[in-house]
Amino acid sequence: MPQTDSRIQLPEPTLRRLPWYLSYVSMLRSSGVEYVSSTLIARELDVDASQIAKDLSFLNIKGKTRIGYDVASLEQVLEDFLGFKKGHNAVIAGVGSLGSALMADSGLQRYGLNIVAGFDVNKQIIGQKIANVPVFDMSQLADVRREYAAEIGILTVPVEVAQEVCDMMVGAGFKALWNFTPIRIRTAGDIVVSNTSIYAHLALMYNRLTHHGQ
Amino acid sequence: MPQTDSRIQLPEPTLRRLPWYLSYVSMLRSSGVEYVSSTLIARELDVDASQIAKDLSFLNIKGKTRIGYDVASLEQVLEDFLGFKKGHNAVIAGVGSLGSALMADSGLQRYGLNIVAGFDVNKQIIGQKIANVPVFDMSQLADVRREYAAEIGILTVPVEVAQEVCDMMVGAGFKALWNFTPIRIRTAGDIVVSNTSIYAHLALMYNRLTHHGQ
């Protein structure tokens, strides 16, 4: 199997496309397909074939002429490279509807994310378990982070306290923040911030719908 | 209050920033602030002040010199423009962990999305209610869509069937698809597709973490 160097920092657009390729080749593998050409991937995913070849070249895997890529190794290389095989411990701040929803989403685990603890200010749920994940008081953030060696903090708190909790997480030693709140959070330079603005995507969709057929 | 024309099609980057402004001015309003300058918004959200003025000019709301924007009307204009005030009926296909999670997320309703029905192939949950939302058999997709005049279809099905269910939804008359599956779905030109690739965001975060401090 080809070696890949997961320490290569890829262009973000490439990183956004790789999971599409992974999903597709996983489907092919489970249906018993052995080889796939970038042309076929291109047709199925509506991405330019040369772009696909360029993206995959970062992973240092080459397709065979007239045969294409070996599906099984392409799947493995993509999974390894994307970090979905390696477990990443994360905690979640804000065990409200979205927070407990994510704690219950087994899909995240399949993609290498282990939510090991939840944090909230609501005395009713502190000490309880949600989807088998214990909920702690916010004051225990640093201790619990150390205990589980969790690097990722997920933000699903009310927007009013998002920045404050973000600062607490940075103070507690988290290296990456996954922000689900609709607000832009500010961090010191060295923290990885990933925004999943579910509600912003809604606004986009509403706006496009308004123009639908115009 | 200034008139806005929500039929203006904005540049996507602007549409992605507007919800940040809304979250921020809502906070200001609830804490009793009456006016805000683009300079302050810029500092708080780390967006260029001239960019903010440009974004807000699309909404045809002007700040007063030396006073800034009226917080209450800015909030209202943003909410109206983003479509968060108007109810949009949606159904969800795939009542698994993420699907039922979204059905239970009251946040979506606050942003104008009413999930009126769920669809699945699992006979165990068809006929049941999850978070008060009835779950139907996939075969009832078109009828239920008509009954509720639902325009938005949410895809949280397993990736293997994502394209197939996407085609069923288009066939059933949905005008917009919100795709949470990690696969790129293909639709006829006239359908609005919004992708929320939660798992792709994970890959990005893992990759950035690997480079953390390098």
CSV table of C-alpha atoms in Angstrom, one decimal:
chain,number,residue,atom,x,y,z
A,1,MET,CA,0.0,0.0,0.0
A,2,PRO,CA,1.3,3.5,-0.9
A,3,GLN,CA,2.6,5.6,2.0
A,4,THR,CA,0.8,8.9,2.6
A,5,ASP,CA,2.1,11.7,4.7
A,6,SER,CA,-0.9,13.0,6.6
A,7,ARG,CA,1.2,15.9,7.7
A,8,ILE,CA,1.0,17.5,4.3
A,9,GLN,CA,-1.2,20.6,4.6
A,10,LEU,CA,-3.6,20.5,1.7
A,11,PRO,CA,-5.5,23.3,0.1
A,12,GLU,CA,-8.9,23.6,1.8
A,13,PRO,CA,-10.9,23.0,-1.4
A,14,THR,CA,-9.0,19.7,-1.9
A,15,LEU,CA,-9.7,18.8,1.7
A,16,ARG,CA,-13.4,19.5,1.2
A,17,ARG,CA,-13.5,17.2,-1.9
A,18,LEU,CA,-11.6,14.2,-0.4
A,19,PRO,CA,-14.5,13.1,1.8
A,20,TRP,CA,-16.7,12.9,-1.3
A,21,TYR,CA,-14.2,10.6,-3.0
A,22,LEU,CA,-14.0,8.5,0.2
A,23,SER,CA,-17.8,8.1,0.4
A,24,TYR,CA,-17.9,7.1,-3.3
A,25,VAL,CA,-15.1,4.6,-3.2
A,26,SER,CA,-16.5,3.1,0.0
A,27,MET,CA,-19.7,2.5,-1.8
A,28,LEU,CA,-17.8,0.9,-4.8
A,29,ARG,CA,-15.8,-1.3,-2.4
A,30,SER,CA,-18.9,-2.5,-0.6
A,31,SER,CA,-20.5,-3.4,-3.9
A,32,GLY,CA,-17.4,-5.3,-4.9
A,33,VAL,CA,-15.8,-3.0,-7.5
A,34,GLU,CA,-12.0,-3.3,-7.6
A,35,TYR,CA,-10.8,-0.4,-9.8
A,36,VAL,CA,-12.2,3.0,-10.6
A,37,SER,CA,-11.0,5.7,-13.0
A,38,SER,CA,-10.9,9.4,-12.2
A,39,THR,CA,-13.2,9.8,-15.2
A,40,LEU,CA,-15.9,7.7,-13.5
A,41,ILE,CA,-15.4,9.5,-10.2
A,42,ALA,CA,-15.7,12.7,-12.1
A,43,ARG,CA,-18.9,11.8,-13.8
A,44,GLU,CA,-20.5,10.5,-10.5
A,45,LEU,CA,-19.4,13.4,-8.3
A,46,ASP,CA,-19.6,16.1,-11.0
A,47,VAL,CA,-16.0,17.2,-10.4
A,48,ASP,CA,-13.5,17.8,-13.1
A,49,ALA,CA,-11.4,14.6,-13.8
A,50,SER,CA,-8.1,16.5,-13.9
A,51,GLN,CA,-9.0,18.1,-10.6
A,52,ILE,CA,-9.6,14.7,-9.1
A,53,ALA,CA,-6.3,13.4,-10.3
A,54,LYS,CA,-4.6,16.5,-8.9
A,55,ASP,CA,-6.4,16.1,-5.5
A,56,LEU,CA,-5.4,12.4,-5.2
A,57,SER,CA,-1.8,13.1,-6.2
A,58,PHE,CA,-1.5,14.9,-2.8
A,59,LEU,CA,-2.1,11.5,-1.3
A,60,ASN,CA,0.7,10.1,-3.3
A,61,ILE,CA,-1.5,7.4,-4.8
A,62,LYS,CA,-1.4,6.8,-8.5
A,63,GLY,CA,-4.0,5.2,-10.8
A,64,LYS,CA,-2.9,2.5,-13.2
A,65,THR,CA,-3.2,3.4,-16.9
A,66,ARG,CA,-6.4,2.1,-18.4
A,67,ILE,CA,-7.4,0.4,-15.1
A,68,GLY,CA,-7.6,3.3,-12.7
A,69,TYR,CA,-7.2,3.4,-8.9
A,70,ASP,CA,-7.4,0.3,-6.7
A,71,VAL,CA,-10.6,0.9,-4.8
A,72,ALA,CA,-9.6,-0.8,-1.6
A,73,SER,CA,-6.3,1.0,-1.2
A,74,LEU,CA,-7.8,4.3,-2.3
A,75,GLU,CA,-10.4,4.0,0.4
A,76,GLN,CA,-7.8,3.1,3.0
A,77,VAL,CA,-5.5,5.9,2.0
A,78,LEU,CA,-8.3,8.4,2.1
A,79,GLU,CA,-9.6,7.2,5.5
A,80,ASP,CA,-6.1,7.4,7.0
A,81,PHE,CA,-5.3,10.7,5.4
A,82,LEU,CA,-8.6,12.3,6.6
A,83,GLY,CA,-8.0,11.1,10.1
A,84,PHE,CA,-11.3,9.1,10.2
A,85,LYS,CA,-9.5,5.9,11.4
A,86,LYS,CA,-7.7,7.6,14.4
A,87,GLY,CA,-9.9,8.4,17.5
A,88,HIS,CA,-10.0,12.1,18.4
A,89,ASN,CA,-11.4,12.9,21.9
A,90,ALA,CA,-13.8,15.8,22.1
A,91,VAL,CA,-16.0,17.4,24.6
A,92,ILE,CA,-19.2,19.4,24.0
A,93,ALA,CA,-20.1,22.6,25.7
A,94,GLY,CA,-23.9,23.3,25.7
A,95,VAL,CA,-26.0,20.2,26.2
A,96,GLY,CA,-29.1,21.7,24.7
A,97,SER,CA,-31.1,20.4,21.7
A,98,LEU,CA,-28.3,20.5,19.2
A,99,GLY,CA,-25.6,19.5,21.8
A,100,SER,CA,-27.4,16.4,22.9
A,101,ALA,CA,-28.3,15.7,19.3
A,102,LEU,CA,-24.6,15.6,18.4
A,103,MET,CA,-23.8,13.5,21.5
A,104,ALA,CA,-26.4,11.0,20.2
A,105,ASP,CA,-25.1,11.0,16.6
A,106,SER,CA,-23.2,7.8,16.2
A,107,GLY,CA,-22.0,9.0,12.7
A,108,LEU,CA,-19.4,11.2,14.4
A,109,GLN,CA,-17.8,8.2,16.0
A,110,ARG,CA,-17.6,6.5,12.6
A,111,TYR,CA,-15.6,9.5,11.5
A,112,GLY,CA,-13.1,9.3,14.3
A,113,LEU,CA,-14.7,11.7,16.8
A,114,ASN,CA,-15.3,10.4,20.3
A,115,ILE,CA,-17.4,12.8,22.4
A,116,VAL,CA,-16.2,11.9,25.9
A,117,ALA,CA,-18.0,14.5,28.0
A,118,GLY,CA,-20.6,17.2,27.9
A,119,PHE,CA,-20.6,20.5,29.9
A,120,ASP,CA,-23.5,22.7,30.9
A,121,VAL,CA,-24.6,25.1,33.6
A,122,ASN,CA,-28.0,23.5,34.0
A,123,LYS,CA,-28.0,21.7,37.4
A,124,GLN,CA,-30.8,19.4,36.2
A,125,ILE,CA,-28.5,17.6,33.7
A,126,ILE,CA,-25.1,18.0,35.4
A,127,GLY,CA,-24.2,14.5,36.7
A,128,GLN,CA,-26.6,12.8,34.2
A,129,LYS,CA,-25.6,10.9,31.1
A,130,ILE,CA,-26.8,11.7,27.6
A,131,ALA,CA,-26.3,8.9,25.1
A,132,ASN,CA,-23.9,7.4,27.6
A,133,VAL,CA,-21.8,10.6,27.8
A,134,PRO,CA,-21.5,12.2,31.3
A,135,VAL,CA,-22.4,15.8,31.7
A,136,PHE,CA,-20.2,18.0,33.9
A,137,ASP,CA,-20.3,21.5,35.3
A,138,MET,CA,-18.5,24.0,33.2
A,139,SER,CA,-16.1,24.6,36.1
A,140,GLN,CA,-14.6,21.1,35.5
A,141,LEU,CA,-13.7,21.9,31.9
A,142,ALA,CA,-9.9,21.9,32.4
A,143,ASP,CA,-9.8,18.9,34.6
A,144,VAL,CA,-12.0,16.7,32.4
A,145,ARG,CA,-10.0,17.8,29.3
A,146,ARG,CA,-6.8,16.7,30.9
A,147,GLU,CA,-8.3,13.4,32.1
A,148,TYR,CA,-9.4,12.5,28.6
A,149,ALA,CA,-6.6,14.2,26.7
A,150,ALA,CA,-9.3,15.9,24.7
A,151,GLU,CA,-8.0,18.3,22.0
A,152,ILE,CA,-11.4,19.2,20.4
A,153,GLY,CA,-14.0,21.4,22.0
A,154,ILE,CA,-17.5,21.6,20.4
A,155,LEU,CA,-19.5,24.8,20.9
A,156,THR,CA,-23.3,24.4,21.0
A,157,VAL,CA,-24.0,27.0,23.7
A,158,PRO,CA,-26.5,29.9,23.4
A,159,VAL,CA,-25.0,32.6,21.2
A,160,GLU,CA,-24.9,35.1,24.1
A,161,VAL,CA,-22.2,33.1,25.9
A,162,ALA,CA,-20.4,31.6,22.8
A,163,GLN,CA,-17.4,33.9,23.0
A,164,GLU,CA,-17.1,33.5,26.8
A,165,VAL,CA,-17.2,29.7,26.6
A,166,CYS,CA,-14.8,29.8,23.6
A,167,ASP,CA,-12.4,31.7,25.9
A,168,MET,CA,-12.9,29.2,28.7
A,169,MET,CA,-12.1,26.3,26.3
A,170,VAL,CA,-8.9,28.0,25.0
A,171,GLY,CA,-8.0,28.6,28.7
A,172,ALA,CA,-8.6,24.9,29.4
A,173,GLY,CA,-6.1,23.9,26.8
A,174,PHE,CA,-8.3,22.8,23.8
A,175,LYS,CA,-6.4,23.0,20.5
A,176,ALA,CA,-9.4,23.0,18.2
A,177,LEU,CA,-12.9,24.4,18.5
A,178,TRP,CA,-15.8,23.3,16.4
A,179,ASN,CA,-18.3,26.2,16.5
A,180,PHE,CA,-21.9,25.4,15.8
A,181,THR,CA,-23.2,28.8,17.1
A,182,PRO,CA,-24.2,31.4,14.5
A,183,ILE,CA,-21.7,33.9,15.9
A,184,ARG,CA,-18.1,34.4,14.7
A,185,ILE,CA,-15.9,33.5,17.6
A,186,ARG,CA,-12.4,35.1,18.1
A,187,THR,CA,-9.5,33.1,19.4
A,188,ALA,CA,-5.7,33.5,19.8
A,189,GLY,CA,-3.8,32.6,16.6
A,190,ASP,CA,-2.8,29.1,17.5
A,191,ILE,CA,-6.3,27.6,17.9
A,192,VAL,CA,-7.9,25.7,15.0
A,193,VAL,CA,-11.5,26.9,14.5
A,194,SER,CA,-14.0,25.1,12.3
A,195,ASN,CA,-17.4,26.8,11.8
A,196,THR,CA,-20.5,24.7,11.0
A,197,SER,CA,-23.1,27.4,10.6
A,198,ILE,CA,-26.1,25.3,10.2
A,199,TYR,CA,-28.4,28.3,10.4
A,200,ALA,CA,-26.4,30.3,7.9
A,201,HIS,CA,-26.9,27.5,5.5
A,202,LEU,CA,-30.6,27.8,6.1
A,203,ALA,CA,-30.5,31.5,5.2
A,204,LEU,CA,-28.6,30.7,2.0
A,205,MET,CA,-31.3,28.1,1.1
A,206,TYR,CA,-34.2,30.4,1.8
A,207,ASN,CA,-32.6,33.1,-0.3
A,208,ARG,CA,-32.0,30.8,-3.2
A,209,LEU,CA,-35.5,29.4,-2.9
A,210,THR,CA,-36.9,32.9,-3.3
A,211,HIS,CA,-35.1,33.2,-6.6
A,212,HIS,CA,-36.1,29.7,-7.6
A,213,GLY,CA,-37.2,29.7,-11.3
A,214,GLN,CA,-36.6,33.5,-11.6
B,1,MET,CA,-38.5,51.0,9.1
B,2,PRO,CA,-36.6,50.8,5.8
B,3,GLN,CA,-38.0,48.5,3.1
B,4,THR,CA,-35.9,45.6,2.1
B,5,ASP,CA,-36.3,43.5,-1.0
B,6,SER,CA,-35.7,40.0,0.0
B,7,ARG,CA,-35.7,39.0,-3.7
B,8,ILE,CA,-32.3,40.6,-4.2
B,9,GLN,CA,-29.9,37.8,-4.9
B,10,LEU,CA,-26.8,38.5,-2.7
B,11,PRO,CA,-23.3,37.3,-3.2
B,12,GLU,CA,-22.8,34.1,-1.2
B,13,PRO,CA,-20.1,35.5,1.1
B,14,THR,CA,-22.4,38.3,2.1
B,15,LEU,CA,-25.2,35.9,2.8
B,16,ARG,CA,-22.8,33.9,5.0
B,17,ARG,CA,-21.9,37.0,7.0
B,18,LEU,CA,-25.4,38.4,7.5
B,19,PRO,CA,-26.3,35.7,10.2
B,20,TRP,CA,-23.2,36.8,12.2
B,21,TYR,CA,-24.4,40.4,12.1
B,22,LEU,CA,-27.9,39.2,13.2
B,23,SER,CA,-26.6,37.1,16.1
B,24,TYR,CA,-24.5,40.1,17.2
B,25,VAL,CA,-27.2,42.8,17.0
B,26,SER,CA,-29.7,40.4,18.7
B,27,MET,CA,-27.3,40.2,21.6
B,28,LEU,CA,-27.0,44.0,21.7
B,29,ARG,CA,-30.7,44.5,21.5
B,30,SER,CA,-31.4,42.0,24.4
B,31,SER,CA,-28.8,43.9,26.4
B,32,GLY,CA,-30.5,47.2,25.7
B,33,VAL,CA,-28.1,48.8,23.3
B,34,GLU,CA,-29.8,51.2,20.9
B,35,TYR,CA,-27.2,52.0,18.2
B,36,VAL,CA,-24.1,50.2,16.9
B,37,SER,CA,-21.4,51.4,14.4
B,38,SER,CA,-20.0,49.2,11.7
B,39,THR,CA,-16.6,49.8,13.4
B,40,LEU,CA,-17.8,48.1,16.5
B,41,ILE,CA,-19.4,45.2,14.6
B,42,ALA,CA,-16.1,45.0,12.7
B,43,ARG,CA,-14.1,44.7,15.9
B,44,GLU,CA,-16.4,42.2,17.5
B,45,LEU,CA,-16.8,39.9,14.5
B,46,ASP,CA,-13.3,40.5,13.1
B,47,VAL,CA,-14.8,41.5,9.7
B,48,ASP,CA,-13.6,44.6,7.8
B,49,ALA,CA,-15.8,47.6,8.6
B,50,SER,CA,-16.1,48.7,5.0
B,51,GLN,CA,-17.2,45.2,4.1
B,52,ILE,CA,-19.9,45.3,6.8
B,53,ALA,CA,-21.2,48.6,5.4
B,54,LYS,CA,-21.2,47.1,1.9
B,55,ASP,CA,-23.0,44.0,3.1
B,56,LEU,CA,-25.6,46.0,4.9
B,57,SER,CA,-26.1,48.3,2.0
B,58,PHE,CA,-27.7,45.4,0.1
B,59,LEU,CA,-30.4,45.5,2.8
B,60,ASN,CA,-30.9,49.1,2.0
B,61,ILE,CA,-30.4,50.1,5.6
B,62,LYS,CA,-28.2,53.1,6.4
B,63,GLY,CA,-26.4,53.9,9.6
B,64,LYS,CA,-26.6,57.5,11.0
B,65,THR,CA,-23.4,59.5,10.9
B,66,ARG,CA,-21.6,59.4,14.3
B,67,ILE,CA,-24.5,57.3,15.8
B,68,GLY,CA,-24.4,54.1,13.6
B,69,TYR,CA,-27.2,51.7,12.9
B,70,ASP,CA,-30.5,51.5,14.9
B,71,VAL,CA,-30.0,48.1,16.6
B,72,ALA,CA,-33.7,47.1,16.7
B,73,SER,CA,-34.5,47.9,13.1
B,74,LEU,CA,-31.2,46.3,11.9
B,75,GLU,CA,-32.1,43.1,13.7
B,76,GLN,CA,-35.6,43.1,12.2
B,77,VAL,CA,-34.3,43.9,8.7
B,78,LEU,CA,-31.8,41.1,9.0
B,79,GLU,CA,-34.3,38.6,10.3
B,80,ASP,CA,-36.8,39.4,7.6
B,81,PHE,CA,-34.2,39.4,4.9
B,82,LEU,CA,-32.7,36.1,5.9
B,83,GLY,CA,-36.2,34.5,6.0
B,84,PHE,CA,-35.9,33.5,9.6
B,85,LYS,CA,-39.3,35.1,10.5
B,86,LYS,CA,-41.2,33.2,7.8
B,87,GLY,CA,-42.0,29.6,8.4
B,88,HIS,CA,-40.6,27.1,5.8
B,89,ASN,CA,-42.0,23.6,5.9
B,90,ALA,CA,-39.5,20.8,5.5
B,91,VAL,CA,-39.4,17.0,5.7
B,92,ILE,CA,-36.5,14.9,6.6
B,93,ALA,CA,-35.5,11.6,4.9
B,94,GLY,CA,-33.5,9.2,7.1
B,95,VAL,CA,-34.6,9.2,10.7
B,96,GLY,CA,-31.4,7.8,12.0
B,97,SER,CA,-29.2,9.4,14.7
B,98,LEU,CA,-28.5,12.6,12.8
B,99,GLY,CA,-32.1,12.7,11.4
B,100,SER,CA,-33.8,12.4,14.7
B,101,ALA,CA,-31.3,14.7,16.2
B,102,LEU,CA,-32.3,17.5,13.7
B,103,MET,CA,-36.0,16.7,14.3
B,104,ALA,CA,-35.3,17.4,18.0
B,105,ASP,CA,-33.3,20.6,17.5
B,106,SER,CA,-35.7,23.4,18.4
B,107,GLY,CA,-33.0,25.8,17.1
B,108,LEU,CA,-34.1,25.1,13.5
B,109,GLN,CA,-37.6,26.3,14.3
B,110,ARG,CA,-36.3,29.5,15.7
B,111,TYR,CA,-34.7,30.1,12.3
B,112,GLY,CA,-37.9,29.5,10.4
B,113,LEU,CA,-37.6,25.8,9.6
B,114,ASN,CA,-40.6,23.6,10.5
B,115,ILE,CA,-39.8,19.9,10.1
B,116,VAL,CA,-43.3,18.6,9.5
B,117,ALA,CA,-42.6,15.0,8.7
B,118,GLY,CA,-39.9,12.3,8.7
B,119,PHE,CA,-39.4,9.5,6.3
B,120,ASP,CA,-37.7,6.1,6.7
B,121,VAL,CA,-37.7,2.5,5.5
B,122,ASN,CA,-37.5,1.1,9.0
B,123,LYS,CA,-40.9,-0.4,9.8
B,124,GLN,CA,-40.2,-0.1,13.5
B,125,ILE,CA,-40.4,3.7,13.5
B,126,ILE,CA,-42.8,4.3,10.6
B,127,GLY,CA,-46.1,5.5,12.2
B,128,GLN,CA,-44.2,6.6,15.3
B,129,LYS,CA,-43.5,10.2,16.3
B,130,ILE,CA,-40.1,11.6,17.1
B,131,ALA,CA,-40.0,14.9,18.9
B,132,ASN,CA,-43.7,15.2,17.9
B,133,VAL,CA,-42.9,14.8,14.2
B,134,PRO,CA,-44.7,11.8,12.5
B,135,VAL,CA,-42.5,9.3,10.6
B,136,PHE,CA,-43.9,8.0,7.3
B,137,ASP,CA,-42.9,5.4,4.8
B,138,MET,CA,-40.8,6.7,1.9
B,139,SER,CA,-43.6,5.8,-0.5
B,140,GLN,CA,-45.7,8.6,1.0
B,141,LEU,CA,-43.1,11.3,0.2
B,142,ALA,CA,-45.1,13.0,-2.6
B,143,ASP,CA,-48.4,12.9,-0.8
B,144,VAL,CA,-47.1,14.2,2.5
B,145,ARG,CA,-45.1,16.9,0.6
B,146,ARG,CA,-48.3,18.2,-1.1
B,147,GLU,CA,-50.3,18.0,2.1
B,148,TYR,CA,-47.9,20.2,4.0
B,149,ALA,CA,-46.8,22.3,1.0
B,150,ALA,CA,-43.2,21.5,2.0
B,151,GLU,CA,-40.6,22.9,-0.3
B,152,ILE,CA,-37.4,21.7,1.6
B,153,GLY,CA,-36.2,18.1,1.8
B,154,ILE,CA,-33.5,17.3,4.3
B,155,LEU,CA,-31.2,14.3,3.5
B,156,THR,CA,-29.8,12.4,6.4
B,157,VAL,CA,-30.0,8.9,4.8
B,158,PRO,CA,-27.1,6.5,4.6
B,159,VAL,CA,-24.7,7.6,1.9
B,160,GLU,CA,-25.4,4.4,-0.2
B,161,VAL,CA,-28.9,5.6,-0.9
B,162,ALA,CA,-28.4,9.4,-0.8
B,163,GLN,CA,-28.5,9.9,-4.6
B,164,GLU,CA,-31.6,7.6,-5.0
B,165,VAL,CA,-33.5,9.4,-2.2
B,166,CYS,CA,-32.4,12.7,-3.6
B,167,ASP,CA,-34.0,11.7,-7.0
B,168,MET,CA,-37.2,10.6,-5.2
B,169,MET,CA,-37.4,14.0,-3.5
B,170,VAL,CA,-36.9,15.9,-6.7
B,171,GLY,CA,-39.6,13.6,-8.2
B,172,ALA,CA,-41.9,14.3,-5.3
B,173,GLY,CA,-41.7,18.1,-6.1
B,174,PHE,CA,-39.2,19.4,-3.5
B,175,LYS,CA,-37.6,22.7,-4.6
B,176,ALA,CA,-34.6,22.7,-2.2
B,177,LEU,CA,-32.5,19.9,-0.8
B,178,TRP,CA,-30.4,20.2,2.4
B,179,ASN,CA,-27.8,17.5,2.1
B,180,PHE,CA,-26.2,16.3,5.3
B,181,THR,CA,-24.7,13.1,3.7
B,182,PRO,CA,-21.0,13.2,2.9
B,183,ILE,CA,-21.6,12.5,-0.8
B,184,ARG,CA,-22.0,15.0,-3.6
B,185,ILE,CA,-25.6,14.7,-4.9
B,186,ARG,CA,-26.6,15.5,-8.4
B,187,THR,CA,-29.9,17.2,-9.3
B,188,ALA,CA,-31.6,18.7,-12.3
B,189,GLY,CA,-30.6,22.4,-12.7
B,190,ASP,CA,-33.6,24.0,-11.1
B,191,ILE,CA,-33.2,22.5,-7.6
B,192,VAL,CA,-31.5,24.5,-4.8
B,193,VAL,CA,-29.0,22.3,-3.0
B,194,SER,CA,-27.3,23.2,0.2
B,195,ASN,CA,-24.6,21.0,1.5
B,196,THR,CA,-23.8,20.8,5.2
B,197,SER,CA,-20.9,18.3,5.3
B,198,ILE,CA,-20.4,17.9,9.0
B,199,TYR,CA,-18.0,15.1,8.5
B,200,ALA,CA,-15.9,17.0,5.9
B,201,HIS,CA,-15.6,19.8,8.5
B,202,LEU,CA,-14.1,17.1,10.8
B,203,ALA,CA,-11.5,16.1,8.3
B,204,LEU,CA,-10.5,19.8,7.9
B,205,MET,CA,-10.2,20.1,11.7
B,206,TYR,CA,-8.2,16.9,12.0
B,207,ASN,CA,-5.8,18.1,9.3
B,208,ARG,CA,-5.3,21.5,10.8
B,209,LEU,CA,-4.7,19.9,14.2
B,210,THR,CA,-2.0,17.8,12.7
B,211,HIS,CA,-0.3,21.0,11.7
B,212,HIS,CA,-1.0,22.7,14.9
B,213,GLY,CA,2.0,24.7,16.0
B,214,GLN,CA,4.1,23.5,13.1
